[in-house]
Short mmCIF file of C-alpha atoms in Angstrom, two decimals:
data_model
loop_
_atom_site.label_atom_id
_atom_site.label_comp_id
_atom_site.label_asym_id
_atom_site.label_seq_id
_atom_site.Cartn_x
_atom_site.Cartn_y
_atom_site.Cartn_z
CA MET I 200 -79.97 -160.22 54.46
CA PRO I 201 -81.99 -157.63 52.46
CA GLU I 202 -83.61 -160.66 51.36
CA ASN I 203 -84.76 -161.88 54.69
CA ILE I 204 -85.84 -157.88 55.61
CA PHE I 205 -88.07 -157.89 52.62
CA ASN I 206 -89.67 -161.20 53.13
CA LYS I 207 -90.26 -160.03 56.81
CA GLU I 208 -91.73 -156.93 55.83
CA ILE I 209 -93.92 -158.59 53.25
CA LYS I 210 -95.24 -161.29 56.04
CA VAL I 211 -96.07 -158.15 58.33
CA LYS I 212 -97.88 -156.41 55.41
CA MET I 213 -99.82 -159.77 55.10
CA VAL I 214 -100.64 -160.14 58.60
CA VAL I 215 -101.64 -157.00 59.25
CA PHE I 216 -104.13 -156.83 56.15
CA VAL I 217 -105.10 -160.01 57.35
CA LEU I 218 -106.27 -158.52 60.63
CA LEU I 219 -107.40 -155.96 59.19
CA ILE I 220 -110.17 -157.71 56.87
CA ALA I 221 -111.03 -159.89 60.03
CA VAL I 222 -111.71 -156.85 62.32
CA ILE I 223 -113.87 -155.58 59.49
CA VAL I 224 -116.07 -158.65 58.81
CA VAL I 225 -116.33 -158.71 62.85
CA ASN I 226 -117.57 -155.35 62.70
CA ILE I 227 -120.17 -155.99 60.21
CA GLY I 228 -121.36 -158.78 61.29
CA VAL I 229 -122.13 -157.24 64.44
CA ILE I 230 -123.51 -153.81 63.09
CA GLY I 231 -125.71 -155.85 60.79
CA PHE I 232 -126.86 -158.11 64.05
CA LEU I 233 -127.94 -154.72 65.43
CA ILE I 234 -129.69 -153.20 62.80
CA SER I 235 -131.27 -156.34 61.74
CA ARG I 236 -132.86 -156.61 64.44
CA ASP I 237 -135.27 -153.17 63.65
CA GLY I 238 -136.28 -154.26 60.23
CA SER I 239 -134.02 -152.52 58.21
CA GLU I 240 -131.90 -153.57 55.22
CA ILE I 241 -128.05 -152.90 55.62
CA ILE I 242 -126.11 -151.45 52.27
CA ILE I 243 -122.54 -151.45 52.71
CA SER I 244 -120.02 -149.56 50.66
CA LYS I 245 -116.21 -149.71 51.18
CA SER I 246 -113.55 -147.47 49.75
CA LEU I 247 -110.59 -148.99 49.11
CA ASP I 248 -108.45 -145.95 49.44
CA GLU I 249 -109.56 -144.31 52.83
CA GLY I 250 -110.50 -148.27 54.48
CA ILE I 251 -113.94 -146.71 55.35
CA LEU I 252 -117.09 -148.73 55.84
CA ASN I 253 -120.44 -146.43 55.06
CA ILE I 254 -123.16 -148.00 56.57
CA GLU I 255 -127.17 -146.96 55.65
CA GLU I 256 -130.11 -147.69 56.68
CA LYS I 257 -133.26 -148.79 54.66
CA SER I 258 -136.44 -149.11 56.02
CA THR I 259 -138.72 -152.17 54.46
CA PRO I 260 -142.67 -152.57 54.69
CA GLN I 261 -142.43 -154.26 57.72
CA ALA I 262 -141.87 -150.99 59.20
CA THR I 263 -145.17 -149.76 58.13
CA SER I 264 -147.04 -152.73 58.08
CA THR I 265 -148.43 -152.07 62.12
CA VAL I 266 -149.54 -148.63 60.88
CA TYR I 267 -151.53 -149.76 57.80
CA MET I 268 -153.18 -152.46 59.36
CA GLU I 269 -154.78 -149.65 61.88
CA GLU I 270 -155.46 -147.55 58.96
CA SER I 271 -157.78 -150.77 57.46
CA LYS I 272 -160.38 -151.16 60.15
CA GLU I 273 -163.44 -152.36 58.94
CA LYS I 274 -165.87 -149.60 59.46
CA ILE I 275 -169.78 -150.14 59.98
CA GLN I 276 -173.08 -147.71 59.79
CA VAL I 277 -175.19 -147.52 63.27
CA TYR I 278 -178.95 -145.34 62.83
CA VAL I 279 -179.39 -143.10 66.28
CA VAL I 280 -182.52 -141.43 66.63
CA GLY I 281 -183.62 -140.04 69.68
CA GLU I 282 -182.13 -137.73 72.06
CA VAL I 283 -179.03 -136.26 70.09
CA ASN I 284 -178.10 -133.54 68.11
CA ASN I 285 -177.54 -135.04 64.61
CA PRO I 286 -180.32 -138.44 64.16
CA GLY I 287 -179.51 -140.60 61.40
CA VAL I 288 -177.33 -142.80 60.08
CA VAL I 289 -173.39 -142.61 61.35
CA THR I 290 -170.30 -144.57 60.44
CA ILE I 291 -168.32 -146.05 62.79
CA GLU I 292 -165.32 -148.17 63.42
CA LYS I 293 -166.32 -152.23 64.13
CA GLY I 294 -165.82 -152.21 68.21
CA GLN I 295 -166.81 -149.25 69.04
CA ILE I 296 -169.18 -148.37 71.44
CA ILE I 297 -172.40 -146.51 72.20
CA GLU I 298 -170.88 -143.58 73.10
CA ASP I 299 -168.90 -143.25 69.89
CA ALA I 300 -172.18 -143.29 67.65
CA ILE I 301 -173.76 -140.30 70.13
CA LYS I 302 -170.66 -138.49 69.53
CA ALA I 303 -170.97 -139.09 65.49
CA ALA I 304 -174.19 -138.03 65.39
CA GLY I 305 -173.60 -134.93 67.05
CA GLY I 306 -173.54 -135.70 70.74
CA PRO I 307 -177.18 -135.94 73.25
CA THR I 308 -179.60 -133.19 73.70
CA ASP I 309 -179.53 -131.76 77.36
CA ARG I 310 -182.83 -134.37 77.81
CA ALA I 311 -180.72 -137.49 77.02
CA ASP I 312 -180.93 -140.00 79.44
CA LEU I 313 -177.13 -141.10 79.57
CA ASP I 314 -177.33 -141.97 83.38
CA ASN I 315 -179.36 -145.51 82.18
CA ILE I 316 -176.86 -145.92 79.08
CA ASN I 317 -174.32 -148.21 79.31
CA LEU I 318 -172.41 -146.30 77.05
CA ALA I 319 -169.29 -148.99 76.72
CA TYR I 320 -171.89 -151.60 74.79
CA VAL I 321 -169.87 -152.37 72.39
CA LEU I 322 -172.00 -152.31 68.88
CA ASN I 323 -172.70 -154.09 65.85
CA GLU I 324 -173.56 -153.51 62.34
CA ASN I 325 -177.25 -152.60 61.17
CA VAL I 326 -178.20 -151.81 65.02
CA MET I 327 -180.69 -148.75 65.26
CA LEU I 328 -180.00 -146.86 68.76
CA LYS I 329 -182.68 -144.64 70.08
CA ILE I 330 -181.60 -142.35 73.16
CA LEU I 331 -184.59 -141.59 75.12
CA PRO I 332 -184.77 -138.43 77.36
CA LYS I 333 -184.44 -138.26 80.67
CA PRO I 334 -187.76 -139.49 82.59
CA GLU I 335 -188.38 -136.29 84.47
CA THR I 336 -188.55 -134.59 80.98
CA VAL I 337 -191.53 -137.17 80.08
CA SER I 338 -195.23 -136.71 81.55
CA ASP I 339 -198.22 -138.43 80.59
CA GLY I 340 -197.27 -142.55 80.55
CA ALA I 341 -193.84 -142.04 79.71
CA ALA I 342 -193.02 -144.58 81.86
CA ASN I 343 -195.47 -146.96 80.42
CA GLY I 344 -194.56 -146.14 77.30
CA ARG I 345 -191.58 -147.46 77.83
CA GLU I 346 -192.15 -150.44 79.53
CA THR I 347 -195.10 -151.17 76.59
CA ALA I 348 -192.20 -150.15 73.59
CA ASP I 349 -189.97 -153.46 74.11
CA SER I 350 -192.94 -155.87 73.92
CA ASN I 351 -194.91 -153.71 71.11
CA SER I 352 -191.57 -152.41 68.61
CA GLY I 353 -189.52 -155.92 68.85
CA VAL I 354 -186.98 -155.05 71.10
CA THR I 355 -186.07 -158.18 73.38
CA ALA I 356 -184.29 -158.09 76.81
CA GLN I 357 -181.29 -159.41 75.37
CA ASN I 358 -181.47 -155.97 73.19
CA LYS I 359 -182.34 -153.55 75.23
CA VAL I 360 -179.04 -152.43 77.43
CA THR I 361 -180.96 -149.81 80.01
CA THR I 362 -183.88 -148.13 80.17
CA GLY I 363 -182.08 -144.75 78.53
CA VAL I 364 -181.68 -146.84 75.33
CA GLU I 365 -183.35 -149.26 72.71
CA ILE I 366 -181.13 -151.24 70.75
CA ARG I 367 -182.85 -153.03 67.69
CA ASN I 368 -181.00 -154.99 65.36
CA ASP I 369 -181.40 -155.57 61.56
CA SER I 370 -185.44 -155.57 61.03
CA GLY I 371 -186.40 -156.06 63.97
CA GLY I 372 -188.91 -153.13 65.86
CA ALA I 373 -189.51 -150.48 64.01
CA VAL I 374 -187.33 -150.61 61.22
CA GLN I 375 -189.29 -152.78 59.05
CA ASN I 376 -190.04 -152.53 55.09
CA GLU I 377 -193.31 -150.70 54.41
CA SER I 378 -194.81 -154.20 53.07
CA GLU I 379 -193.66 -155.37 55.95
CA ASN I 380 -195.28 -152.43 58.53
CA LYS I 381 -197.37 -150.23 56.64
CA SER I 382 -197.21 -148.16 60.28
CA SER I 383 -193.74 -147.23 59.67
CA SER I 384 -191.61 -145.46 57.48
CA LYS I 385 -187.88 -145.76 57.38
CA GLY I 386 -188.04 -146.81 61.01
CA LYS I 387 -190.94 -143.82 62.00
CA ILE I 388 -194.40 -144.42 63.47
CA ASN I 389 -197.01 -143.40 60.98
CA ILE I 390 -199.15 -141.19 63.28
CA ASN I 391 -201.76 -141.73 60.63
CA THR I 392 -202.19 -145.60 60.44
CA ALA I 393 -200.64 -146.45 63.80
CA THR I 394 -202.36 -148.78 66.31
CA GLU I 395 -203.21 -146.98 70.06
CA ALA I 396 -200.29 -150.10 71.67
CA GLU I 397 -197.81 -148.27 68.42
CA LEU I 398 -198.55 -144.97 69.06
CA GLU I 399 -197.75 -145.35 73.57
CA THR I 400 -194.14 -146.57 71.98
CA LEU I 401 -193.29 -142.87 71.29
CA PRO I 402 -191.56 -140.79 73.79
CA GLY I 403 -194.11 -139.47 76.45
CA VAL I 404 -197.20 -141.14 74.69
CA GLY I 405 -199.21 -143.26 77.32
CA PRO I 406 -202.81 -145.24 76.76
CA SER I 407 -204.52 -142.02 77.05
CA THR I 408 -202.59 -139.84 74.86
CA ALA I 409 -202.37 -142.36 72.16
CA SER I 410 -206.00 -143.00 72.70
CA LYS I 411 -206.65 -138.73 72.01
CA ILE I 412 -204.79 -139.72 68.84
CA VAL I 413 -206.46 -142.08 67.68
CA SER I 414 -209.67 -140.25 68.21
CA PHE I 415 -208.85 -137.21 66.92
CA ARG I 416 -207.77 -138.73 63.61
CA GLU I 417 -210.99 -140.64 63.06
CA LYS I 418 -212.82 -137.64 64.12
CA ASN I 419 -211.17 -134.75 61.41
CA GLY I 420 -208.98 -136.95 59.04
CA LYS I 421 -205.51 -137.83 58.65
CA PHE I 422 -202.53 -135.73 59.90
CA LYS I 423 -201.16 -133.03 56.80
CA LYS I 424 -197.96 -132.91 58.62
CA ILE I 425 -196.24 -134.19 61.97
CA GLU I 426 -196.71 -130.43 63.88
CA ASP I 427 -201.06 -131.78 63.46
CA ILE I 428 -200.39 -133.58 66.46
CA MET I 429 -200.05 -130.87 68.31
CA ASN I 430 -204.05 -129.79 67.80
CA VAL I 431 -204.53 -133.46 70.09
CA PRO I 432 -205.56 -132.45 73.31
CA GLY I 433 -202.46 -132.93 75.80
CA ILE I 434 -199.95 -132.80 72.96
CA GLY I 435 -198.05 -129.35 73.36
CA GLN I 436 -194.41 -127.87 71.96
CA SER I 437 -192.61 -130.08 74.92
CA LYS I 438 -193.59 -133.18 74.23
CA PHE I 439 -193.90 -132.71 70.39
CA ALA I 440 -190.68 -132.07 70.78
CA ASN I 441 -189.85 -135.18 72.22
CA MET I 442 -191.68 -137.58 69.89
CA LYS I 443 -190.96 -135.13 66.63
CA ASP I 444 -187.96 -137.72 65.59
CA PHE I 445 -189.84 -140.50 65.67
CA ILE I 446 -193.09 -140.01 63.55
CA CYS I 447 -194.56 -139.56 59.99
CA VAL I 448 -197.84 -138.80 58.40
CA ASP I 449 -196.75 -140.80 55.26
#
């Protein structure tokens, strides 16, 4: 009789132990499935004395892969001149737009013709943006200057977004090497060697003013500094302010 009771107790304990193991295995499987969906590694430890499962999550590189991809976006450089506060070469992310380039160049001036610029236009590498002034801030053939700028500076209808900005790709337009165009230097018009047609591409310079610049230069010799162009009849401080970022003397 005692042996039967003892054997029954052993069998009951074995059944309980097997059931406990089965429950543990099922729990591990369920928990592992739920956690692994988030890309985490499961570390499980078992205390034999207490029968307690300790489950930890360990993050994997997969969780940070998206952040890394966002931080490694390709950068491009764009040359921004004209009606911006800090003209020059700016660095933006590939796929950004004209508005981003203008902000990187210190933002637009009060004279910038933003109403006639497609600020959402996507930019590419090696591009020059020339932000033009508002029509009402330009005089003496400015409208004609904008029209002739396209034909004389290499800006095609395809590259020109609107009348408020000129987009010049690679070495097109005024952005040429000195050997290719002696009338330009680093994207600027050399007022000592430029033709009347080239001078007319400057903001506020029409045929009449361009002719006066050439005549003054032939009579008085080369300009020693860009400010000397204000000695030309019809060019005052306001008109000089519009063109100073686009001219040079050497």
